[in-house]
Every structure is written in structure tokens, then in C-alpha cells.
Coordinates of C-alpha atoms in Angstrom, one line a residue:
M1 CA 15.2 166.7 159.1
N2 CA 11.7 167.6 160.2
V3 CA 10.2 165.1 157.8
D4 CA 12.3 162.3 159.3
K5 CA 11.0 163.1 162.7
I6 CA 7.4 163.0 161.5
V7 CA 7.9 159.7 159.7
K8 CA 9.5 158.1 162.8
E9 CA 6.7 159.4 165.0
A10 CA 4.1 158.0 162.7
R11 CA 5.8 154.7 162.5
V12 CA 5.9 154.5 166.3
I13 CA 2.2 155.3 166.5
I14 CA 1.4 152.6 163.9
I15 CA 3.4 150.0 165.7
I16 CA 1.9 150.8 169.1
G17 CA -1.6 150.8 167.7
L18 CA -1.1 147.4 166.1
V19 CA 0.4 145.9 169.2
I20 CA -2.4 147.1 171.4
G21 CA -5.0 146.0 168.9
F22 CA -3.5 142.5 168.6
L23 CA -3.2 142.2 172.4
L24 CA -6.9 143.1 172.9
L25 CA -8.0 140.9 170.1
G26 CA -5.9 137.9 171.3
L27 CA -7.1 138.3 174.9
G28 CA -10.7 138.5 173.8
I29 CA -10.4 135.4 171.7
V30 CA -8.6 133.5 174.4
F31 CA -11.0 134.5 177.1
N32 CA -13.9 133.5 174.9
I33 CA -12.4 130.1 174.2
L34 CA -11.5 129.5 177.8
D35 CA -14.9 130.9 179.0
V36 CA -13.2 133.2 181.4
S37 CA -15.6 135.9 182.5
F38 CA -14.0 138.3 184.9
I39 CA -15.1 140.9 182.4
G40 CA -18.9 141.2 182.0
N41 CA -18.8 141.2 178.2
I42 CA -15.9 139.5 176.4
R43 CA -17.2 140.6 173.0
A44 CA -16.6 144.2 174.1
L45 CA -12.9 143.4 174.5
V46 CA -12.8 142.2 170.9
G47 CA -14.7 145.2 169.8
L48 CA -12.3 147.5 171.6
S49 CA -9.4 146.0 169.7
F50 CA -10.7 147.7 166.5
I51 CA -10.1 151.2 167.9
P52 CA -6.3 150.8 167.9
F53 CA -6.4 149.0 164.6
S54 CA -8.3 151.9 163.0
V55 CA -5.8 154.4 164.5
A56 CA -2.9 152.4 163.1
F57 CA -4.4 152.1 159.6
I58 CA -5.4 155.7 159.2

């Protein structure tokens, strides 16, 4: 029973990490294409997307 709880928790963390990573990556790409610059460095937004990806894949 404890193993099932751990597996469900890990699955939730993976899904949340992937969703956040894809959102940040998508926003960074869209902002770069549309040349929207309300953020100083759009490449930083794309770079930040790799943090949740790495959490999800570890």
C-alpha cells in the first residue's frame, strides 16, 4: 500500500513537471516568434523550461 502511494506521488510530480516545462518552452517560443518583449530576456524563459523537464526526467 505504501508503494502505491509513492508511485502515484511520483507520477503526479512527473506530470506537473512536464506540463510546466512545456508551458514555459511554448511561451518562450511563441514570444520569440511574435517578438513580444515584456520580459527582458525571452531566451531565459526557454532556459527555465529545462528545470521542470530535468525534475520530471530524474
